[in-house]
Short mmCIF file of C-alpha atoms and ligand atoms in Angstrom, two decimals:
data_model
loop_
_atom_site.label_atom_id
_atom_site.label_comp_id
_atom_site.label_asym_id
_atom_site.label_seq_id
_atom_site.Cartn_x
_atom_site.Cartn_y
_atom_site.Cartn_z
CA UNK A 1 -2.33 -42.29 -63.66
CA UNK A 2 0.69 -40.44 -62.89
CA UNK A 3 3.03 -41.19 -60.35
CA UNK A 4 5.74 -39.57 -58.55
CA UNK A 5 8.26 -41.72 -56.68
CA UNK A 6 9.63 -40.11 -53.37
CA UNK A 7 12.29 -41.41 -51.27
CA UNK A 8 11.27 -40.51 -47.54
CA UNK A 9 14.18 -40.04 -45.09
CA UNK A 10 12.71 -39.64 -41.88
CA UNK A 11 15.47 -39.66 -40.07
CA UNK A 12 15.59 -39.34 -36.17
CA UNK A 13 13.70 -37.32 -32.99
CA UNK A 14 10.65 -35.61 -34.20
CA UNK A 15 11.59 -36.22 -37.59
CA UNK A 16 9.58 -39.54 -38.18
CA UNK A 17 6.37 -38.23 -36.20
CA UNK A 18 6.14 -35.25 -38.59
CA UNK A 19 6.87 -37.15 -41.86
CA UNK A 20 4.53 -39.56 -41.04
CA UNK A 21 2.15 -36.69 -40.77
CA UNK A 22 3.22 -34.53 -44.01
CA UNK A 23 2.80 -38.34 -46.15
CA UNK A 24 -0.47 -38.89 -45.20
CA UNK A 25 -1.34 -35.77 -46.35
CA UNK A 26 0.33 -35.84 -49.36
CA UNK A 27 -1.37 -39.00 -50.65
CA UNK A 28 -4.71 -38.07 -49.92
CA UNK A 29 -3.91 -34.59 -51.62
CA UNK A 30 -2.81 -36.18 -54.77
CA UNK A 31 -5.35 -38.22 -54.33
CA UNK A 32 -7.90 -34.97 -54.81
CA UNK A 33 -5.63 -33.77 -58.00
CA UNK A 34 -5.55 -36.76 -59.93
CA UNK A 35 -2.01 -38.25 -59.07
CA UNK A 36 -0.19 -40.72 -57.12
CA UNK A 37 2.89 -40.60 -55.10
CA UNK A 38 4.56 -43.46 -54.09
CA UNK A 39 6.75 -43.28 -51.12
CA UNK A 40 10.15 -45.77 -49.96
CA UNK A 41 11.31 -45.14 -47.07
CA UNK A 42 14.63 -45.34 -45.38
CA UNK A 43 15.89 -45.89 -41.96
CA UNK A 44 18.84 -43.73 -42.40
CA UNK A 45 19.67 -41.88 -39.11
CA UNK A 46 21.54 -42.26 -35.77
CA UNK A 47 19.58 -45.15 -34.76
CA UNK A 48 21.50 -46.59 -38.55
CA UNK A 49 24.86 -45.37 -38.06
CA UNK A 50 24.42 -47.15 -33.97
CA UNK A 51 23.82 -50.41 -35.95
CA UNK A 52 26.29 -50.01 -38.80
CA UNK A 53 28.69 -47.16 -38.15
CA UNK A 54 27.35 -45.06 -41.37
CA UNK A 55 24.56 -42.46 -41.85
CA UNK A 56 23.80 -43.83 -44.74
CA UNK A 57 24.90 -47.09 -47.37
CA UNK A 58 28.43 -46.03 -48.98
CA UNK A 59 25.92 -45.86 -52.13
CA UNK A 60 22.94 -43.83 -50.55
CA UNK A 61 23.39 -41.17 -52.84
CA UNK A 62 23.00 -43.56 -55.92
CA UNK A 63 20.31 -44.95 -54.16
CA UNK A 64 18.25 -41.52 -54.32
CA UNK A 65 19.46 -40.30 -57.60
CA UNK A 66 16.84 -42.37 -59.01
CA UNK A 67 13.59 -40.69 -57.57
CA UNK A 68 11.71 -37.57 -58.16
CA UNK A 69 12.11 -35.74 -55.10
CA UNK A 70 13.29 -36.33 -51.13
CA UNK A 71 11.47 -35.72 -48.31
CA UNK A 72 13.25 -35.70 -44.95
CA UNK A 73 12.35 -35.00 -41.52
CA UNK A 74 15.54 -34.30 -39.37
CA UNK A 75 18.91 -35.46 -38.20
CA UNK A 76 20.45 -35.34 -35.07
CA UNK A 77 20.72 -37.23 -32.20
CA UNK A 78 23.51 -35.73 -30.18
CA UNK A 79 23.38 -37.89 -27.14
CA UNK A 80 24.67 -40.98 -29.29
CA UNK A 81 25.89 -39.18 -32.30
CA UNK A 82 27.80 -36.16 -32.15
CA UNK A 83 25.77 -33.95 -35.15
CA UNK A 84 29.07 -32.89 -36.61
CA UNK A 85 28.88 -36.44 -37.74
CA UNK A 86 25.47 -36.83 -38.29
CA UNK A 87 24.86 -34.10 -40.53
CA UNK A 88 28.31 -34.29 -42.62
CA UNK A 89 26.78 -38.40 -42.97
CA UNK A 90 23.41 -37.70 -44.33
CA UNK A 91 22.23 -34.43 -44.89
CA UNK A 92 24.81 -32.27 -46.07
CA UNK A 93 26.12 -34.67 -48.74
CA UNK A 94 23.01 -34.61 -50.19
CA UNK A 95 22.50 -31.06 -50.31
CA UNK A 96 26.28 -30.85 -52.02
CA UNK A 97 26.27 -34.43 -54.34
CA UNK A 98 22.54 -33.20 -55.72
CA UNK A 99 23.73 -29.59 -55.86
CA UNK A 100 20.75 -28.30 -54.30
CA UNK A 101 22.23 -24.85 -53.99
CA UNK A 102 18.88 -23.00 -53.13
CA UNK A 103 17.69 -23.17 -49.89
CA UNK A 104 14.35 -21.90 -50.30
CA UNK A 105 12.50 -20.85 -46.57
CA UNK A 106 9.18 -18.92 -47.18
CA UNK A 107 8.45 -16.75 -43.89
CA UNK A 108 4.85 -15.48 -43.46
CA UNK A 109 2.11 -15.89 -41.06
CA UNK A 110 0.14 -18.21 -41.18
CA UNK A 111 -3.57 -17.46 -41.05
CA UNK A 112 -4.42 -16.63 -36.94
CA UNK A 113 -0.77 -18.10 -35.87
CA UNK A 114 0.66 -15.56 -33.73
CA UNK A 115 4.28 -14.06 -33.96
CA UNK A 116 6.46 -12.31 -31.12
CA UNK A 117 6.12 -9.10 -33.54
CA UNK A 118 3.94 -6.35 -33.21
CA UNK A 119 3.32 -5.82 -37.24
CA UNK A 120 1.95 -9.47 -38.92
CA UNK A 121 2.42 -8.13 -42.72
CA UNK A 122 4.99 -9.34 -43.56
CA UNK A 123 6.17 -12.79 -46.48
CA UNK A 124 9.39 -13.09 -46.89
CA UNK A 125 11.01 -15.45 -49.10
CA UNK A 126 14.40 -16.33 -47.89
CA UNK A 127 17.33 -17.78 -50.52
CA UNK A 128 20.18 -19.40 -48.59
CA UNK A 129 23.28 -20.43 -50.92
CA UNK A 130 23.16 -24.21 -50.12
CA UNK A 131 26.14 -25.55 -51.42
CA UNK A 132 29.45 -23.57 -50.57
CA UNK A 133 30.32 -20.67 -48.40
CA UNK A 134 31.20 -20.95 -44.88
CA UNK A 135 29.94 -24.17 -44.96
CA UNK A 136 31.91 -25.86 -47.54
CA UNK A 137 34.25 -28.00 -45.07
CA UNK A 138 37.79 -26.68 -45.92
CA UNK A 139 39.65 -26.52 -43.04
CA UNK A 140 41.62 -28.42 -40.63
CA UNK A 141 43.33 -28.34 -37.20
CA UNK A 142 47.16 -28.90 -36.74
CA UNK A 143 48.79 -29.26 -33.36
CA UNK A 144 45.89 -30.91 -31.82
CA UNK A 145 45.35 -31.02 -28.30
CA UNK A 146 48.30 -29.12 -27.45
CA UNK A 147 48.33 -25.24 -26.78
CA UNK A 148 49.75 -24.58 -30.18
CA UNK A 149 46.72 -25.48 -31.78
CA UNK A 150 45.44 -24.16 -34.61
CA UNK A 151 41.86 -24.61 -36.07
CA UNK A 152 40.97 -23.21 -40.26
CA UNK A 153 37.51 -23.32 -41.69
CA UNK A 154 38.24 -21.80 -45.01
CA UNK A 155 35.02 -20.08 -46.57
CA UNK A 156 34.94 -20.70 -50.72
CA UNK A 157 32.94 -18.67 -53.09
CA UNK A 158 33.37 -19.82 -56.66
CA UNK A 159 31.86 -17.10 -59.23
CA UNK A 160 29.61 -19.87 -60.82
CA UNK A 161 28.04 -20.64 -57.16
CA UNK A 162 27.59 -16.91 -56.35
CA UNK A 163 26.34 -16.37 -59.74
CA UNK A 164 24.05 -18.74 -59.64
CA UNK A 165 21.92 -18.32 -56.47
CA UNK A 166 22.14 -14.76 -57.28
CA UNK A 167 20.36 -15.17 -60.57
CA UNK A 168 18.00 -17.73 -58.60
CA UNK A 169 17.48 -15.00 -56.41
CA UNK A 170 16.50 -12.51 -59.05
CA UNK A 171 14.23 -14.96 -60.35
CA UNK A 172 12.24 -15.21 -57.42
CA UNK A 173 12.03 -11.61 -56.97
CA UNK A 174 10.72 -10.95 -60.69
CA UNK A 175 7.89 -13.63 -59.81
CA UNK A 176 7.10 -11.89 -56.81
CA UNK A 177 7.24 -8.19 -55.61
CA UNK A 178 10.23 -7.25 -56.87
CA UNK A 179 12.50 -6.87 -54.73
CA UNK A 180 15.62 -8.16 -53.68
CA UNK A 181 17.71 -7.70 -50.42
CA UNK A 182 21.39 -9.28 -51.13
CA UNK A 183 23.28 -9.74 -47.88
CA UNK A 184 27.15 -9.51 -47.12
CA UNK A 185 29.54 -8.33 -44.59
CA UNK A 186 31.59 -6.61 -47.18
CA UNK A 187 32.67 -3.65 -44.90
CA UNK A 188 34.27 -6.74 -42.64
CA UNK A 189 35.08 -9.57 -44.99
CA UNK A 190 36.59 -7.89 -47.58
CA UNK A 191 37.94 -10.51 -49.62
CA UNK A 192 34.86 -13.04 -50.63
CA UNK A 193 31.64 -10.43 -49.77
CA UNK A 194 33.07 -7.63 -51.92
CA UNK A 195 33.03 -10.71 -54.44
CA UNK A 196 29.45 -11.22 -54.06
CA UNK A 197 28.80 -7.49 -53.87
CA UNK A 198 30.58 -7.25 -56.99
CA UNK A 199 28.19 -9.87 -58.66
CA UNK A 200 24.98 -8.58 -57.25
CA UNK A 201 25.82 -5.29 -59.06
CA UNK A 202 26.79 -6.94 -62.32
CA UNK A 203 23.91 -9.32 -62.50
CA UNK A 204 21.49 -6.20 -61.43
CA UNK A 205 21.76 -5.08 -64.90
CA UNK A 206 20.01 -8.42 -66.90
CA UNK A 207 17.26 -7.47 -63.91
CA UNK A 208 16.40 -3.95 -64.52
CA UNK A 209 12.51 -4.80 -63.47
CA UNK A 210 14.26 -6.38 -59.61
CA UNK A 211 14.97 -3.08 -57.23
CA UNK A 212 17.98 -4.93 -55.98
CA UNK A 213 19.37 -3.65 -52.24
CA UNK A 214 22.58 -4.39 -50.83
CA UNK A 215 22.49 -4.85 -46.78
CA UNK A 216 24.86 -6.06 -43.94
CA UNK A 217 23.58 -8.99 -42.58
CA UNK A 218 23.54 -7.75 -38.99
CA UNK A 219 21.36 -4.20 -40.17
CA UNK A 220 19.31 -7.37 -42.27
CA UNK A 221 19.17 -9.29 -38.83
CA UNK A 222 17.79 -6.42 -37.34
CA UNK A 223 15.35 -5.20 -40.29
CA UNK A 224 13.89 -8.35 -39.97
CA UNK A 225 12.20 -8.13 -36.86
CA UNK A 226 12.47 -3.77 -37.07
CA UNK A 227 10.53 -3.73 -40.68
CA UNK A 228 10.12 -6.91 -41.88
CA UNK A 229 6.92 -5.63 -43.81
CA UNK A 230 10.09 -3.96 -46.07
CA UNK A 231 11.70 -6.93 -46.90
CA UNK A 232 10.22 -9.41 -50.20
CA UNK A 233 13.20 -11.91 -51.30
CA UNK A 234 16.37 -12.07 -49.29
CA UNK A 235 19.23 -13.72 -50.68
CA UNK A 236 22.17 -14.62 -48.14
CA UNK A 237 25.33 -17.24 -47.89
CA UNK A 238 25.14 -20.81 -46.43
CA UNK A 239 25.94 -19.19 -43.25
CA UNK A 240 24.28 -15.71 -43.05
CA UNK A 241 21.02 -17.45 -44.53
CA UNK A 242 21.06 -19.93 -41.95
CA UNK A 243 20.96 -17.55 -39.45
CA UNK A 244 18.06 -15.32 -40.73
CA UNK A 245 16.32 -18.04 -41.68
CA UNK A 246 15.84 -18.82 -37.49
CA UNK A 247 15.30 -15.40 -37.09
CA UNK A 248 12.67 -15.88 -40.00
CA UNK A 249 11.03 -18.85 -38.19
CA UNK A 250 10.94 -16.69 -34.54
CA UNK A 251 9.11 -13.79 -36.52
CA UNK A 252 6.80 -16.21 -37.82
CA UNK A 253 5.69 -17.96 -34.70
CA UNK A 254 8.45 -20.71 -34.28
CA UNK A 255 10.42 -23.06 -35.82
CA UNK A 256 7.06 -25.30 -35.82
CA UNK A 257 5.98 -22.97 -38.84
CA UNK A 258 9.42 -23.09 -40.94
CA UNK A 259 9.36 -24.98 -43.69
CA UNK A 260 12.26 -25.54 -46.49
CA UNK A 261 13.54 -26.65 -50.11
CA UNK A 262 16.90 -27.66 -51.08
CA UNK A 263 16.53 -27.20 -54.58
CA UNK A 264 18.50 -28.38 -57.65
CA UNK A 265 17.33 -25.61 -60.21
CA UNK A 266 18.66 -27.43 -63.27
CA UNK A 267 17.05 -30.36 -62.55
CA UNK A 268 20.34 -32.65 -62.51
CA UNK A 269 19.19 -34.10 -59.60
CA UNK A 270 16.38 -34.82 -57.15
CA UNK A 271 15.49 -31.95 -54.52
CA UNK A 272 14.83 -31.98 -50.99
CA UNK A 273 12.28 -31.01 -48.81
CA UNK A 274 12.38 -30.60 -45.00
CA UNK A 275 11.02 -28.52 -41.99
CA UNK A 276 13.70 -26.51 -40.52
CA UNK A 277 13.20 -27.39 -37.12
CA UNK A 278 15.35 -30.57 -36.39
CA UNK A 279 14.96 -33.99 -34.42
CA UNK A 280 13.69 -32.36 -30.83
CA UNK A 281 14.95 -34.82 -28.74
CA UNK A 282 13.42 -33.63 -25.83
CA UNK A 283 9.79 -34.03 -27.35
CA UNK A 284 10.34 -36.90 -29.74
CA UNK A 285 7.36 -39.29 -30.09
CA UNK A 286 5.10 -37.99 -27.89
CA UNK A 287 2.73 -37.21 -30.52
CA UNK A 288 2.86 -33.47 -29.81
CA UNK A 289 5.57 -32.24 -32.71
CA UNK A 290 3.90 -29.76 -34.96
CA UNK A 291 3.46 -31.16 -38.61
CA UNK A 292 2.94 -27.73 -40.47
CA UNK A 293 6.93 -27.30 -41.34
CA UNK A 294 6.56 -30.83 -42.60
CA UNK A 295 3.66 -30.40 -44.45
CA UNK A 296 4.26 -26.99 -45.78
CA UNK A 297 7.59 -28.68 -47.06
CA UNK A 298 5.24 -31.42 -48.82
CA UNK A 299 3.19 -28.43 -50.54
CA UNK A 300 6.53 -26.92 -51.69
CA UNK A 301 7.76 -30.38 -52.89
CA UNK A 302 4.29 -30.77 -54.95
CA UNK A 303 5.14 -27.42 -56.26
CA UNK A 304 8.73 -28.28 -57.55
CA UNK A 305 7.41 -31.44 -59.28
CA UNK A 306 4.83 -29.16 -61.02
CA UNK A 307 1.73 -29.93 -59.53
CA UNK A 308 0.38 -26.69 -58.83
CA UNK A 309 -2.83 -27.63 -57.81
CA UNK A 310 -1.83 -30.09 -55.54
CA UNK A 311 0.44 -27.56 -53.49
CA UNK A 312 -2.16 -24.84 -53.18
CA UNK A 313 -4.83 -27.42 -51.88
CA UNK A 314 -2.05 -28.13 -49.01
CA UNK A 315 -1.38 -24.81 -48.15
CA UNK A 316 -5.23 -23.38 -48.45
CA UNK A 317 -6.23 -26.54 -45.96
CA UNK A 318 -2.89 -25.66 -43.44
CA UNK A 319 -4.19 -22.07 -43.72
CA UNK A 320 -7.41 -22.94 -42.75
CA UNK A 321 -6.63 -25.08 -39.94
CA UNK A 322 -4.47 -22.85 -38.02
CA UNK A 323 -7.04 -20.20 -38.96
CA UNK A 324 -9.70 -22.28 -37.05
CA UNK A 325 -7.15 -22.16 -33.93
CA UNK A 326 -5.72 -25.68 -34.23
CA UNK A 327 -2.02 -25.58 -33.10
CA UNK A 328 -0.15 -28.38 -31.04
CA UNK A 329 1.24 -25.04 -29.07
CA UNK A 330 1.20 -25.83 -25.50
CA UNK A 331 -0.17 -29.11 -25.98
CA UNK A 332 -3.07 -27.91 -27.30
CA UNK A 333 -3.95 -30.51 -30.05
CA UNK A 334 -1.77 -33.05 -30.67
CA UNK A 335 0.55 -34.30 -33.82
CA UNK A 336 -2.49 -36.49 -35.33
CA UNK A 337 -5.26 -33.79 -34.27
CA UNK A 338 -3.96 -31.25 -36.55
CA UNK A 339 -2.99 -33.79 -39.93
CA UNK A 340 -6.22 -35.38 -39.27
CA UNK A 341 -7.73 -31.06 -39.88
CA UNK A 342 -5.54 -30.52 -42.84
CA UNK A 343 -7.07 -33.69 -44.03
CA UNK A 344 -10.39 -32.96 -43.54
CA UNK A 345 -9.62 -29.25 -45.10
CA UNK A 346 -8.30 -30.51 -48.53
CA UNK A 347 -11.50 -31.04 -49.74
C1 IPM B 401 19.41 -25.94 -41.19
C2 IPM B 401 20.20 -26.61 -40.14
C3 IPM B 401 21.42 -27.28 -40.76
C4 IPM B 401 22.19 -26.25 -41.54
C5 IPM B 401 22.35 -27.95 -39.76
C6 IPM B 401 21.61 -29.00 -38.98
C7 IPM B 401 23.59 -28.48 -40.41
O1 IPM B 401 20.57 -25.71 -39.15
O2 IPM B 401 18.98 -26.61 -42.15
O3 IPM B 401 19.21 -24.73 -41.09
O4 IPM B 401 22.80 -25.36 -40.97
O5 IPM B 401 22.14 -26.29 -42.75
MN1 MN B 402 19.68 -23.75 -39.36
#
């Protein structure tokens, strides 16, 4: 039979009670489709880095390079570890080392899940650049502590990384509706988003079939929740995408709902899959964390590795459990309640 081997990274808060939750379905949906996946798991987190001062071994990333795909739940656990470490320790070296530039966060309602907007039309796919950008960690401060003090966070764009989630990008919108949104500041940041305007226009012409729109991200921000019905495949920078991408899990009923892909596109390395919605301190382990991000994460993971069957039996049973009203909302039904549904729904 085949097998997939996963490394699972539950990491800390909320994380572990929702991974827990997307694994079990996961096996039982392979299960159904004729497949096995085999999970290891790994303690990295705060709770690791408490007990031996790293997020992860000096050789995590060899460590992961050898399996088919990631699955994490969060990390953060600011009251011990400040997340400017955490997330430089774990997370974001894996998104760079495994160059998982496409962040991939799908935006729709799901069935009877109810947003803060009036119109409920609306699937978006949002494609953040994953890898460079704002986020890319050149910088430094000189003069520290004293009032001369001077803080840099350089933003880099590199033609190959624009190019490259741009053409992603295009991709996605040829396999869907056909149309693209490409966000910049470009009347502000004149340097680096006239770069990426530049591209968008160049690469537009090997599309002729995408109807490719430029916006600013704050008139995207605010199309979003305006007209969101307008909007098919939105492709931003590691920053601006991060941003709409909350705004994208408000419109579509909280962060509960927001599920994500960091995916290597050449298939170099393993991908990742995660729910956007972080460690939750405040509700960690009491069984009431909502598992759909998670679990919609496993159906996009299942996806990636091909199994297309697989993926659409996990999102048809998640549809049809929050379409029967099942929601840990409120402390309606708890963590277990709902995975035990989607279980029962994959059938
Ligand atoms: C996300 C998160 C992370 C990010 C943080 C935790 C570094 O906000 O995945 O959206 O900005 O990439
Ligand atoms: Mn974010």
């Amino acid at each position: 039979m085949k097998s997939y081997s996963i490394a699972l990274i539950p990491g800390d808060g909320i994380g572990r009670d929702v991974t827990a939750a997307a694994w079990t379905v996961l096996e039982m949906a392979a299960r159904h489709s004729g497949f096995a996946v085999t999970g290891t798991e790994f303690p990295w987190s705060c709770r690791f880095f408490k007990e031996t001062g790293r997020m992860m071994p000096e050789d995590g990333i060899e460590t992961l390079r050898g399996f088919d795909a990631i699955l994490l739940g969060a990390v953060g656990w600011p009251a011990e570890v400040p997340d400017s470490v955490s997330l430089h320790g774990l997370l974001l070296p894996i998104r760079k080392a495994f160059v998982q530039y496409a962040n991939i966060r799908p935006h729709r309602l799901l069935p009877g899940v109810r947003g803060p907007l009036r119109t409920e039309s609306f699937d978006i796919l949002c494609i953040r650049e994953n890898t460079e950008g704002e986020y890319s960690g050149a910088g430094g401060r000189v003069h520290q502590g004293t009032l001369d003090e001077v803080a840099v966070e350089t933003s880099i764009f590199t033609r190959a990384g624009v190019e490259r989630i741009l053409r992603f990008g295009f991709e996605q919108a040829r396999a869907r509706r056909g149309r693209l949104a490409s966000v910049t500041k470009s009347n502000a940041q004149k340097h680096s988003m006239v770069f990426w305007d530049e591209i968008t226009h160049k690469l537009a012409a090997d599309y002729p079939d995408v109807a490719v729109t430029s916006y600013h991200v704050d008139a995207l921000a605010a199309r979003m929740i305006m007209a969101p019905e307008s909007l098919d495949v939105v492709v931003a920078s590691n920053l601006f995408g991060d941003i709409l991408t909350d705004i994208g899990a408000a419109i579509q009923g909280g962060l509960g709902y927001a599920a994500s892909a960091n995916i290597n596109p050449d298939r170099s390395a393993p991908s990742m899959f995660e729910p956007v919605h972080g460690s939750a301190p405040d509700i960690a382990h009491l069984g009431i964390a909502n598992p759909i991000a998670a679990i919609w994460s496993g159906a996009m993971m299942l996806d990636h590795l091909g199994e297309k069957d697989a993926a659409g039996r996990v999102t048809k049973a998640l549809e049809a459990t929050t379409a029967r009203g099942i929601r840990t909302i409120a402390g309606k039904d708890s963590t277990d309640a709902v995975t035990a549904a989607v279980v029962a729904a994959l059938n």
